[in-house]
Short mmCIF file of C-alpha atoms and ligand atoms in Angstrom, two decimals:
data_model
loop_
_atom_site.label_atom_id
_atom_site.label_comp_id
_atom_site.label_asym_id
_atom_site.label_seq_id
_atom_site.Cartn_x
_atom_site.Cartn_y
_atom_site.Cartn_z
CA MET R 1 7.02 -17.68 14.59
CA ALA R 2 9.74 -15.29 13.73
CA ALA R 3 8.23 -11.84 16.02
CA SER R 4 11.52 -8.57 15.21
CA LYS R 5 10.77 -6.28 13.65
CA SER R 6 10.54 -5.55 9.86
CA SER R 7 14.24 -4.72 7.99
CA ALA R 8 14.29 -3.27 4.94
CA ASN R 9 17.19 -6.73 4.16
CA ASP R 10 15.61 -9.99 5.65
CA ASN R 11 17.95 -11.80 4.07
CA ASP R 12 17.20 -14.56 6.84
CA ILE R 13 13.49 -14.24 4.89
CA THR R 14 11.76 -17.76 5.64
CA ARG R 15 7.72 -18.86 4.25
CA ASP R 16 6.32 -18.44 8.05
CA ARG R 17 8.45 -14.87 7.78
CA LEU R 18 6.61 -14.20 4.65
CA ALA R 19 3.95 -14.78 5.55
CA GLU R 20 4.03 -13.02 8.53
CA LEU R 21 4.28 -9.97 6.30
CA LEU R 22 2.05 -10.23 3.44
CA ASN R 23 0.02 -10.26 6.44
CA GLU R 24 1.15 -6.84 7.59
CA ASP R 25 0.21 -6.13 3.58
CA LEU R 26 -3.00 -7.01 3.40
CA SER R 27 -4.30 -5.15 6.23
CA ARG R 28 -2.71 -2.08 5.05
CA GLU R 29 -4.75 -2.95 1.91
CA TYR R 30 -7.95 -2.83 4.60
CA GLN R 31 -6.56 0.26 5.54
CA ALA R 32 -6.52 2.14 1.80
CA ILE R 33 -10.15 -0.04 1.07
CA ILE R 34 -11.72 2.10 3.94
CA ALA R 35 -10.22 4.73 3.27
CA TYR R 36 -10.52 4.93 -0.24
CA VAL R 37 -14.37 4.34 0.79
CA VAL R 38 -15.25 6.87 2.76
CA TYR R 39 -12.82 9.34 1.31
CA SER R 40 -13.87 9.15 -2.22
CA GLN R 41 -17.83 9.76 -1.14
CA VAL R 42 -17.00 12.87 1.41
CA LEU R 43 -14.38 14.70 -1.24
CA SER R 44 -16.33 17.24 -2.08
CA GLY R 45 -15.63 20.78 -3.52
CA ALA R 46 -15.49 21.20 -7.97
CA GLN R 47 -11.84 21.05 -7.49
CA TYR R 48 -12.22 17.45 -5.27
CA MET R 49 -14.07 15.95 -8.69
CA ASP R 50 -11.69 13.99 -10.75
CA ILE R 51 -10.16 12.85 -7.95
CA ALA R 52 -12.35 11.65 -5.72
CA ALA R 53 -14.02 9.54 -8.89
CA GLN R 54 -10.65 8.89 -8.91
CA LEU R 55 -10.60 7.29 -5.42
CA GLU R 56 -13.86 5.11 -6.26
CA ILE R 57 -11.48 3.67 -8.91
CA HIS R 58 -8.62 3.50 -6.15
CA ALA R 59 -11.60 1.91 -3.78
CA LYS R 60 -12.24 -1.15 -5.80
CA GLN R 61 -8.16 -2.20 -6.96
CA GLU R 62 -7.12 -2.43 -3.25
CA LEU R 63 -10.40 -5.58 -2.92
CA ASP R 64 -8.47 -6.95 -5.49
CA HIS R 65 -4.78 -6.64 -4.31
CA ALA R 66 -6.18 -7.75 -0.61
CA LEU R 67 -8.00 -11.20 -2.37
CA ILE R 68 -4.82 -12.12 -4.26
CA LEU R 69 -2.56 -11.28 -1.00
CA SER R 70 -5.47 -13.68 1.02
CA ARG R 71 -4.85 -16.49 -2.10
CA GLN R 72 -1.11 -15.85 -0.92
CA ILE R 73 -0.72 -16.45 2.62
CA ASP R 74 -3.21 -19.23 2.31
CA TYR R 75 -1.54 -20.93 -0.29
CA LEU R 76 1.98 -20.68 2.95
CA GLY R 77 -0.35 -21.83 4.56
CA LYS R 78 -1.49 -19.50 7.08
CA MET R 79 -4.41 -17.53 7.92
CA PRO R 80 -5.33 -14.43 5.85
CA ALA R 81 -5.76 -10.98 8.54
CA VAL R 82 -8.51 -9.32 9.15
CA THR R 83 -8.04 -5.91 10.77
CA PRO R 84 -6.91 -3.14 9.18
CA LYS R 85 -4.25 -0.44 10.37
CA PRO R 86 -5.68 2.39 11.40
CA VAL R 87 -7.53 4.53 8.63
CA ARG R 88 -7.18 8.91 10.29
CA THR R 89 -10.23 11.48 9.01
CA SER R 90 -9.95 14.66 8.90
CA PRO R 91 -12.55 17.60 8.09
CA LYS R 92 -9.81 18.47 5.34
CA PRO R 93 -10.04 17.76 1.85
CA GLU R 94 -6.19 18.21 1.55
CA ASP R 95 -5.58 15.75 5.17
CA MET R 96 -7.15 13.69 3.60
CA LEU R 97 -5.27 13.71 0.04
CA ARG R 98 -1.48 13.63 2.11
CA TYR R 99 -2.85 10.52 4.60
CA ASP R 100 -3.95 8.45 1.27
CA LEU R 101 0.26 9.91 -0.03
CA GLU R 102 2.09 9.02 3.08
CA ASN R 103 -0.03 5.56 3.06
CA GLU R 104 0.79 4.89 -0.93
CA ASN R 105 4.15 5.40 -0.42
CA GLU R 106 4.32 3.18 2.89
CA THR R 107 3.01 0.12 0.79
CA ILE R 108 5.08 1.15 -2.19
CA ARG R 109 8.24 1.17 -0.09
CA ASN R 110 7.06 -2.52 1.37
CA TYR R 111 5.86 -4.03 -1.94
CA ARG R 112 9.52 -3.16 -3.48
CA VAL R 113 11.35 -5.07 -0.69
CA ARG R 114 8.24 -8.09 -0.76
CA ILE R 115 8.98 -8.91 -4.31
CA GLN R 116 12.87 -9.48 -3.64
CA GLN R 117 11.59 -11.53 -0.81
CA CYS R 118 9.09 -13.38 -2.83
CA GLU R 119 12.38 -13.83 -5.01
CA THR R 120 15.07 -14.94 -2.77
CA LEU R 121 12.18 -18.16 -1.49
CA GLY R 122 11.56 -18.55 -5.66
CA GLU R 123 8.49 -17.65 -4.66
CA TYR R 124 8.83 -16.63 -9.01
CA ALA R 125 4.91 -15.92 -9.73
CA MET R 126 3.90 -14.63 -6.05
CA ALA R 127 6.80 -11.74 -7.27
CA GLU R 128 4.89 -11.31 -10.79
CA GLN R 129 1.30 -10.65 -8.98
CA ILE R 130 3.07 -8.62 -6.18
CA ARG R 131 4.67 -6.61 -9.25
CA GLN R 132 1.08 -6.37 -10.85
CA ILE R 133 -0.20 -4.34 -7.61
CA LEU R 134 2.71 -2.21 -6.60
CA VAL R 135 1.93 -1.22 -10.29
CA GLN R 136 -0.81 0.33 -9.91
CA GLU R 137 -0.57 1.13 -5.68
CA GLN R 138 2.09 3.33 -7.98
CA ASP R 139 -0.93 4.91 -10.03
CA HIS R 140 -2.34 5.64 -6.73
CA GLN R 141 0.94 7.97 -5.84
CA ILE R 142 0.61 9.78 -8.96
CA ASP R 143 -2.77 10.10 -8.34
CA LEU R 144 -2.69 12.30 -4.96
CA ALA R 145 0.70 14.27 -5.60
CA THR R 146 -1.43 15.36 -8.41
CA ALA R 147 -4.43 16.69 -7.16
CA LEU R 148 -1.84 17.49 -4.10
CA GLY R 149 0.19 19.71 -6.44
CA GLU R 150 3.28 17.97 -5.85
CA GLU R 151 5.85 15.44 -6.70
CA VAL R 152 5.73 11.92 -6.45
CA PRO R 153 7.65 11.19 -4.25
CA ASP R 154 10.99 9.62 -3.65
CA VAL R 155 10.75 6.02 -1.99
CA SER R 156 13.25 3.91 -3.48
CA GLY R 157 15.23 4.12 0.88
CA GLY R 158 13.21 0.55 1.80
CA PRO R 159 9.68 0.40 4.09
CA HIS R 160 10.66 2.64 6.68
CA ARG R 161 8.56 5.77 8.43
CA ARG R 162 8.84 9.03 6.77
CA THR R 163 6.55 11.90 5.70
CA ALA R 164 5.73 13.33 2.74
CA ARG R 165 7.04 16.50 2.35
CA LYS R 166 6.79 19.04 -0.21
CA HIS R 167 9.18 19.24 -3.15
CA ARG R 168 9.68 21.77 -4.54
FE1 FE2 Z 201 -3.04 -2.04 -3.20
FE1 FE2 Z 202 -3.02 2.11 -3.05
#
């Protein structure tokens, strides 16, 4: 099983490697479910009421994404992961929204690459499923950036760690 680090251009993508990467995506979806379940309930204050309601919707959509990914991983003959990526917490509402936005940015970068990898392998239906997930992730990103009073970050640079910055 290839253990090489994820790179933006997995030209030598195999079905096994794709399943590994989808399992990382699944762990990010679990992380998102947990974060949205908790943040949606602890965000308090009149100015956060709208976004708290949106986060509840996000939580349910992230569960749908996890189910779709699990089905694809099983289809590829692999066992779906059971471990979420770590979830950060903070007593400050703005911190929680920023963590969510950073995670969505990372998720979007990964799905953009994953769609290309699915197509490289001729898995067009899988690519389409991930495209539909990506549409919702971009909506989540917009909701969070709007709640933070920021422009939507440009994440076109491929999957790598980058701190979200204010673009003003
Ligand atoms: Fe998701
Ligand atoms: Fe999301």
